[in-house]
Short mmCIF file of C-alpha atoms in Angstrom, two decimals:
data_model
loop_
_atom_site.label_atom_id
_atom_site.label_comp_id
_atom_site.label_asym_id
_atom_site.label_seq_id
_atom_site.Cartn_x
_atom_site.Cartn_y
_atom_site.Cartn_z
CA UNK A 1 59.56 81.78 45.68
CA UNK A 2 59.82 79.07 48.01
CA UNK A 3 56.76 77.74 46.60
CA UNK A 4 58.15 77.87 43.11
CA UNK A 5 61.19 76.04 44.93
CA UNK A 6 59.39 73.15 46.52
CA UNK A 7 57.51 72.64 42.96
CA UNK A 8 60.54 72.44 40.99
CA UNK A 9 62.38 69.85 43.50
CA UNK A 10 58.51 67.98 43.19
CA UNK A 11 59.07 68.09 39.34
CA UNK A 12 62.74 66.68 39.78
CA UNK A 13 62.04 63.98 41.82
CA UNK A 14 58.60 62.89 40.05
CA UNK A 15 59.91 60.67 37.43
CA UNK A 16 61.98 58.88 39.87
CA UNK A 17 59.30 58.09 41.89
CA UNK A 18 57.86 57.38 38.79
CA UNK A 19 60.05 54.38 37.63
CA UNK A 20 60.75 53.39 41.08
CA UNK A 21 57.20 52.03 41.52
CA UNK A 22 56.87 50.41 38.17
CA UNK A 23 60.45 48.69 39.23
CA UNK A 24 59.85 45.46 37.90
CA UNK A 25 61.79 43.33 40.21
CA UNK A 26 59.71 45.31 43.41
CA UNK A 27 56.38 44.64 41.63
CA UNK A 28 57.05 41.10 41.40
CA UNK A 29 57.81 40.58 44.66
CA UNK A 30 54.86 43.08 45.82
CA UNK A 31 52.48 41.46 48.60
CA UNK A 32 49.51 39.81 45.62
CA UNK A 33 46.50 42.42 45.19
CA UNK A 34 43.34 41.12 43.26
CA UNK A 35 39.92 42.30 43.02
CA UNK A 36 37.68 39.05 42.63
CA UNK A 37 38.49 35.23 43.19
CA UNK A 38 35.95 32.93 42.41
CA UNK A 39 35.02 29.80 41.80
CA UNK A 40 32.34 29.10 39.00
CA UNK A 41 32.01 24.88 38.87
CA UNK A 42 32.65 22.02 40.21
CA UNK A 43 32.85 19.12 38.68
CA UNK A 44 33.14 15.43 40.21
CA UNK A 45 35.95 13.34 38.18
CA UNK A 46 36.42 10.18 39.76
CA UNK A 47 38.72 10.36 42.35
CA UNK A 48 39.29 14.32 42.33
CA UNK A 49 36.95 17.31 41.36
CA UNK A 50 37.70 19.84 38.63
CA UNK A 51 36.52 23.37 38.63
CA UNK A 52 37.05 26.22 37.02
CA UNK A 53 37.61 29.84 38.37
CA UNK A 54 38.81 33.11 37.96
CA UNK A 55 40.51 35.98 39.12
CA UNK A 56 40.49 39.72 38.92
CA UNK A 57 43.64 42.02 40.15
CA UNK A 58 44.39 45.75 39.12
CA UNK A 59 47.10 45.62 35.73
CA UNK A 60 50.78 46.18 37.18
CA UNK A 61 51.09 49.59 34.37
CA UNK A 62 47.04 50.59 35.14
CA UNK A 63 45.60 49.59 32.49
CA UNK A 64 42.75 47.72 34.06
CA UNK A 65 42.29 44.59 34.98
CA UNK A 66 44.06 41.89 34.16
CA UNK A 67 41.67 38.36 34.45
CA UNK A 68 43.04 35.05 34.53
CA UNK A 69 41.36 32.13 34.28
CA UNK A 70 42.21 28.98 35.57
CA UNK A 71 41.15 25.19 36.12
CA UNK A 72 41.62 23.62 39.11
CA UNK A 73 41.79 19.98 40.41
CA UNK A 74 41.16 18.69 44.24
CA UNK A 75 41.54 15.91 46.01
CA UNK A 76 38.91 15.20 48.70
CA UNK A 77 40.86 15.51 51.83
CA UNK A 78 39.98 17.54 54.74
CA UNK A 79 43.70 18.20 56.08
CA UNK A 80 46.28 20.97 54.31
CA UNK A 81 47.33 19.12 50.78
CA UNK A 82 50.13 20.24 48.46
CA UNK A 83 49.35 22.36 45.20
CA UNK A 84 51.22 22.70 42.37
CA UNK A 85 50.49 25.13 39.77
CA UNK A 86 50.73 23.88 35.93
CA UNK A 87 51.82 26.68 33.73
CA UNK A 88 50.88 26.48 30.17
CA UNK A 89 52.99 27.38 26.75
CA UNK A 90 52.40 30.29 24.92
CA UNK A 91 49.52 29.10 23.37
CA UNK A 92 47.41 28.18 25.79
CA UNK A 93 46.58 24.83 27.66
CA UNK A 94 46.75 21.72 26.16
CA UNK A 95 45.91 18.32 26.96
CA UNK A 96 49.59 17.50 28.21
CA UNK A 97 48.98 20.29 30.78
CA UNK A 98 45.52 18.47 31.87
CA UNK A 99 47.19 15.14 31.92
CA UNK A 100 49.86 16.74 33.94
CA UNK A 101 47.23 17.82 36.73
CA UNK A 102 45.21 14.64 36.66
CA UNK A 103 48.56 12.53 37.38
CA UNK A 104 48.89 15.11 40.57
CA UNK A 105 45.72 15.26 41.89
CA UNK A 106 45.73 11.12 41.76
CA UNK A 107 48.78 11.27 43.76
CA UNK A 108 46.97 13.50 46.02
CA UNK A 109 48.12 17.24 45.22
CA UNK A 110 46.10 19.80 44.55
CA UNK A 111 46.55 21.11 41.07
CA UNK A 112 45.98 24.39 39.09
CA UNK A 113 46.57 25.11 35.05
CA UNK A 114 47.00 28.34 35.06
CA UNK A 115 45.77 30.44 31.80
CA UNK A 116 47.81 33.47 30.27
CA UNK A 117 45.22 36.50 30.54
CA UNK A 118 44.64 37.85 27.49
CA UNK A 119 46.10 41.33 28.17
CA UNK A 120 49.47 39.92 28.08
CA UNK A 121 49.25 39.31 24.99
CA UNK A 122 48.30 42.49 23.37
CA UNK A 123 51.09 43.38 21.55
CA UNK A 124 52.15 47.10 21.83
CA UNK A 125 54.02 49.11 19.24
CA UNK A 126 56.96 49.62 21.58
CA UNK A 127 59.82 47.48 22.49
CA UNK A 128 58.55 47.80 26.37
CA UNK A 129 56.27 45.04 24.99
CA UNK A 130 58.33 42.02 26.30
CA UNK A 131 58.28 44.01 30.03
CA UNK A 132 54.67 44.03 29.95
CA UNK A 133 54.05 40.57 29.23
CA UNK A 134 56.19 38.77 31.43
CA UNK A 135 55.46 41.11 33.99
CA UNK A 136 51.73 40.44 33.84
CA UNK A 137 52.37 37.05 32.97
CA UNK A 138 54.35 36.25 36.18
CA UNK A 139 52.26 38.41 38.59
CA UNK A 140 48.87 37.02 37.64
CA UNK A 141 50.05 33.25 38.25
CA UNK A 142 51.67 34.51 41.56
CA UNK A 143 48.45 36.07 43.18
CA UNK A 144 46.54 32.91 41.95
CA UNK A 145 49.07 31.06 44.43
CA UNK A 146 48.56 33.69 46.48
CA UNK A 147 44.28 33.58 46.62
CA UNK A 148 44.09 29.37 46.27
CA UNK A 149 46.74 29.40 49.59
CA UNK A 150 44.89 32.08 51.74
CA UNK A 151 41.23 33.31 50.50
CA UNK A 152 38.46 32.63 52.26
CA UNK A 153 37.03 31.32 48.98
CA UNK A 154 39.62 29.10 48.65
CA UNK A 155 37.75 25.29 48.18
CA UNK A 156 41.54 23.80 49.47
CA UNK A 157 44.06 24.24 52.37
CA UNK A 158 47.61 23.91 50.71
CA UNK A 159 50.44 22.65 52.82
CA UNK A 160 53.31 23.58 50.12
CA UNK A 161 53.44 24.59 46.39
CA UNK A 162 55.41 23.62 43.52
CA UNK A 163 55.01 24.15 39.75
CA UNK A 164 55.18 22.72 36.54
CA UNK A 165 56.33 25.23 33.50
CA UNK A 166 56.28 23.97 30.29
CA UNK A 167 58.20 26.34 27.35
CA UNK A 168 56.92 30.11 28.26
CA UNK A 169 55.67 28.20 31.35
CA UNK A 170 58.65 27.11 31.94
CA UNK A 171 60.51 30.42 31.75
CA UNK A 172 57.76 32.07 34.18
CA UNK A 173 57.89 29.39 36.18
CA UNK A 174 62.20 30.11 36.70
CA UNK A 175 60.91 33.34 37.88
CA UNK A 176 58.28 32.41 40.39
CA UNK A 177 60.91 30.11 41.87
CA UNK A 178 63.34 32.52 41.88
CA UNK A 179 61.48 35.26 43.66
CA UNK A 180 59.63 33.73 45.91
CA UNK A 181 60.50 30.85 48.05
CA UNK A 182 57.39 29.33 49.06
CA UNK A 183 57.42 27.77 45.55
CA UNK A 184 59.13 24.72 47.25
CA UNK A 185 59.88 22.19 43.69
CA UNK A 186 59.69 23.16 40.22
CA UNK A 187 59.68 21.05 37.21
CA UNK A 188 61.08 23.04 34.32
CA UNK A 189 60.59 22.33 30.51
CA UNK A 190 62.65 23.90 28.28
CA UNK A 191 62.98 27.36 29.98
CA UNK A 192 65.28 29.62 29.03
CA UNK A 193 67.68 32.63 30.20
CA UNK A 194 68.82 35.71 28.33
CA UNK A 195 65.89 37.05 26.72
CA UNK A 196 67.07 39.62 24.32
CA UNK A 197 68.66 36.99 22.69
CA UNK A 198 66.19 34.64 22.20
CA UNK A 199 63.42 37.02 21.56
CA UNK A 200 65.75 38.25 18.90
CA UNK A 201 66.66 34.48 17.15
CA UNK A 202 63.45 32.35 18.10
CA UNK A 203 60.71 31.54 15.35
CA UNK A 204 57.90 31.79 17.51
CA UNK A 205 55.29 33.27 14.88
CA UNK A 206 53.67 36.28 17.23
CA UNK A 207 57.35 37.15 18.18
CA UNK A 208 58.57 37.11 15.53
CA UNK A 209 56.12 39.51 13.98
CA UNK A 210 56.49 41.79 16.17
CA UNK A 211 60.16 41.47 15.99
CA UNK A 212 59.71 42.59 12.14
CA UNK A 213 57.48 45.18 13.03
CA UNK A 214 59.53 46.79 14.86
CA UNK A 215 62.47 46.01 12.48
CA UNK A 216 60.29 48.16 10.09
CA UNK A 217 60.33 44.73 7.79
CA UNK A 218 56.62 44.80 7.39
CA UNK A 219 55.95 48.55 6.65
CA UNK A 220 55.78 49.00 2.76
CA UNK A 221 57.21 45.88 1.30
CA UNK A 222 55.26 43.39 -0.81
CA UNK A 223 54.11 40.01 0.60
CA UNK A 224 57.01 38.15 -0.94
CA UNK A 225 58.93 40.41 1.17
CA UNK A 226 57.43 40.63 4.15
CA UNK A 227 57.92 36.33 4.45
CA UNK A 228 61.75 36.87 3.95
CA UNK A 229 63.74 35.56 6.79
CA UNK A 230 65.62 38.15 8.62
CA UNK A 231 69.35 37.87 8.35
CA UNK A 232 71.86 38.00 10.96
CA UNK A 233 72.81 41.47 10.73
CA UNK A 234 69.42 42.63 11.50
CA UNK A 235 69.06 39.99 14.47
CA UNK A 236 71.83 41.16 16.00
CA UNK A 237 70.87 44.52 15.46
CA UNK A 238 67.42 43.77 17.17
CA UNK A 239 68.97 41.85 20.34
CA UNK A 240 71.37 45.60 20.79
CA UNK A 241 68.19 47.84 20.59
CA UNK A 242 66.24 44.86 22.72
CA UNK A 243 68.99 44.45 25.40
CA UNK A 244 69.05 47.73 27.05
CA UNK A 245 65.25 47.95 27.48
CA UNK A 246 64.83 43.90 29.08
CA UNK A 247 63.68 44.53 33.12
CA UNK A 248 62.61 40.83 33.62
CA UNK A 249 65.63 38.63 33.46
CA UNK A 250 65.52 34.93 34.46
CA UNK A 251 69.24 34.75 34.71
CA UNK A 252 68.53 38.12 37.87
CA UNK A 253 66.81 35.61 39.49
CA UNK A 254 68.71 32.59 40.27
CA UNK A 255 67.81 30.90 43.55
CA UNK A 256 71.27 29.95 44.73
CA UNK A 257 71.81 26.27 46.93
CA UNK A 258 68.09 25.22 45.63
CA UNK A 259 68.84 22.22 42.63
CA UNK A 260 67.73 19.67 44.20
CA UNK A 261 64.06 21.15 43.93
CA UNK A 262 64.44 21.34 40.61
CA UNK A 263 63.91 18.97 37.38
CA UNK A 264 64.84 19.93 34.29
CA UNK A 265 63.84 18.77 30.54
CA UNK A 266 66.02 20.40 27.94
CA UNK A 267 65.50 19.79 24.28
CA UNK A 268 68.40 19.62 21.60
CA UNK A 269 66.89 20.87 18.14
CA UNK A 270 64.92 23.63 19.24
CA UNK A 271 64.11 27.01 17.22
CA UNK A 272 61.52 28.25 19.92
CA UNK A 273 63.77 28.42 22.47
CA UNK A 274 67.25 27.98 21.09
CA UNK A 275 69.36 25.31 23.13
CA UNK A 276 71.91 27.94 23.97
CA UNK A 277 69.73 29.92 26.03
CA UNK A 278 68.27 26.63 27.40
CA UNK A 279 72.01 25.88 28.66
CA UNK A 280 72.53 29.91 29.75
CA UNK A 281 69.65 29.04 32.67
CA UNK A 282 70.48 25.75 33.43
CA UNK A 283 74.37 26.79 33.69
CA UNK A 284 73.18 29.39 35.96
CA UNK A 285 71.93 27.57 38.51
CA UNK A 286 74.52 24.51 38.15
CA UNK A 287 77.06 27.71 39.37
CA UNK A 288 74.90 28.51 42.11
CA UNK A 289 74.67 25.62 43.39
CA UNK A 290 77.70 24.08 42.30
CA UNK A 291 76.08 21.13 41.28
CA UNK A 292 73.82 20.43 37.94
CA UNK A 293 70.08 20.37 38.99
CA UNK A 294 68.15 16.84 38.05
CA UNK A 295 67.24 16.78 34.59
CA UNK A 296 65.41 14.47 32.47
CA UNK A 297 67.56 14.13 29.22
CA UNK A 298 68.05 11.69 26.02
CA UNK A 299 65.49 14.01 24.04
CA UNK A 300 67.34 14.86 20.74
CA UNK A 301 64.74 16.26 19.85
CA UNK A 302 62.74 20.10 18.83
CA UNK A 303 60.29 22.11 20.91
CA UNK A 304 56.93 20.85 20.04
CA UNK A 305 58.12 16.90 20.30
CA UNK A 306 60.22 17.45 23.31
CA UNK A 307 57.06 18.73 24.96
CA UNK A 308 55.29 15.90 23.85
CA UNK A 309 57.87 13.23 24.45
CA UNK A 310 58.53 14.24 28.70
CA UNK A 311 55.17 13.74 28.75
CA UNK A 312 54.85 10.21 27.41
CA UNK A 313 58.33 8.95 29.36
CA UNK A 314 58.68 11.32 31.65
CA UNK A 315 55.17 12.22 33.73
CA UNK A 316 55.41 9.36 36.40
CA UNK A 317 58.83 10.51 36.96
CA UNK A 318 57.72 14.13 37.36
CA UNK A 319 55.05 13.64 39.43
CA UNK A 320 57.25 11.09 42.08
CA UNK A 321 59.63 13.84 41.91
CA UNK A 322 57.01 16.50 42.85
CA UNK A 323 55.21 13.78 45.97
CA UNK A 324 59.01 13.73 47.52
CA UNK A 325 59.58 16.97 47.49
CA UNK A 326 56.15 18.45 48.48
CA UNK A 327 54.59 15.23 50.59
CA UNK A 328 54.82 13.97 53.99
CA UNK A 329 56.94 10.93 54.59
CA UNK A 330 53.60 9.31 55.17
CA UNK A 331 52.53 10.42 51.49
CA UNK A 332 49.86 12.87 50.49
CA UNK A 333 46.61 11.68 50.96
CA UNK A 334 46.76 12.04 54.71
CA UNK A 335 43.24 11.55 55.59
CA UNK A 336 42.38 7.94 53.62
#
């Protein structure tokens, strides 16, 4: 009987334990596991050297591995440099995000463009889809901090670390700040806060498919059908059924007195990420801190050209920004 006791208190207290270590907030924060870090070129580019690498680390819900890959850029100095970790859109790396870690590592930072692994973007049936991804999606670029800082392997020795986070990027790269504080600067491009409400208005194509999956907009209709735009009644019935199920909010984690390490670029005709959530984030940290963080603005314009245009007007300002905040007052190439 007391057996049959102990068993059914075991039973009770299971799926707590359960959900307590899949707590997302707890995972992200979790001391960085991986399985393999290596590097697998080097290539001489002038005045820095570009490899490429990757790294192995058990999936966060145990589904494997996740592997990331990753290119990264060095600067030839034998004393602790900064790195800064460039954090592509949703799509993958493009050559904004190279040109991005080129300008650094000529200012003398160490630089990393960090891809998505392609688990995160296996799109489950269920609606714990958006948990998985950003959950993966954070955690992998984390432990590649994590393994460039401290591995053995490691071809650098990093003084501090900032980031770069362009769209998607941009939104992980809200978190990483958030949670962990050696993440000293952050550049953000049009990141956003409350997810269930953009996933549930943005036009991204994969989202929204899934959106209209789950919807049930796709199951049994004719082609002409399935294109139809889905109204407002069934967005806001989506961002309801979404809203309870979101564990990975950038709005939870808002790094209070820390806006002057951050720069922001925030676009003004945008249907990726809608301005509103754009302004939810930003406003979140201007409360904070009670003071707006830097921003680069005069962009009236969408996603894809807003991208394009910080680039063109805006890199030499993001990468001073990023040698003030993460350099030594005698600059960072220390040893030349």
């Amino acid at each position: 009987m007391a057996q049959l006791a102990e068993l059914i208190v075991l039973l009770t207290l299971l799926p707590a334990t359960v959900f307590a270590a899949l707590n997302p907030a707890d995972l992200l924060r979790a001391k960085p596991v991986y399985t393999k870090f290596k590097i697998t070129s080097n290539n001489q580019a002038g005045e820095f050297q570009r490899h490429k690498g990757e790294l192995r680390q058990p999936d966060p819900y145990g589904e494997g591995e996740l592997l990331t890959r990753f290119e990264l850029y060095t600067v030839p100095t034998s004393k602790p440099a900064p790195l800064v970790l460039v954090l592509a859109p949703y799509r993958g790396q493009t050559f904004v995000d190279r040109g991005y870690a080129e300008a650094l590592a000529q200012a003398g930072m160490h630089a990393a463009i960090v891809a998505v692994p392609k688990e995160a973007y296996q799109q489950e049936q269920g609606i714990d889809y958006i948990n998985r991804f950003f959950l993966r999606h954070t955690i992998n670029t984390r432990t590649l901090a994590y393994a460039l800082q401290y591995d053995r392997n490691s071809p650098i020795k990093v003084s501090r670390i900032g980031l770069i986070g362009t769209s998607l990027g941009g939104i992980r790269g809200s978190i990483l700040f958030g949670i962990d504080s050696r993440f000293e600067a952050a550049v953000l491009i049009i990141p956003g806060g409350d997810l269930p409400n953009l996933i549930a208005n943005t036009v991204l194509a994969p989202i929204s498919r899934w959106r209209r999956r789950l919807l049930g907009i796709m199951e049994g209709h004719t082609p002409s059908e399935e294109k139809r735009e889905i109204d407002l009644e069934e967005v806001t019935a989506f961002e309801q059924r979404l809203r309870p199920h979101v564990q990975i909010e950038p709005l939870d984690f808002v790094r209070p007195d820390s806006n002057d390490r951050l720069l922001w670029v925030r676009s003004k005709n945008d249907n990726f990420v809608p301005r509103r959530n754009q302004d939810r984030l930003f406003n979140a940290y201007a409360a904070a801190d009670r003071k707006p963080p830097a921003e680069i603005d005069g962009l009236p314009l969408g996603h894809y050209a807003t991208v394009l245009a910080a680039y063109l007007r805006g890199k030499e300002r993001i990468t001073d920004f990023l040698t003030t905040r993460l350099c030594s007052s005698q600059g960072c190439r220390t040893d030349r």
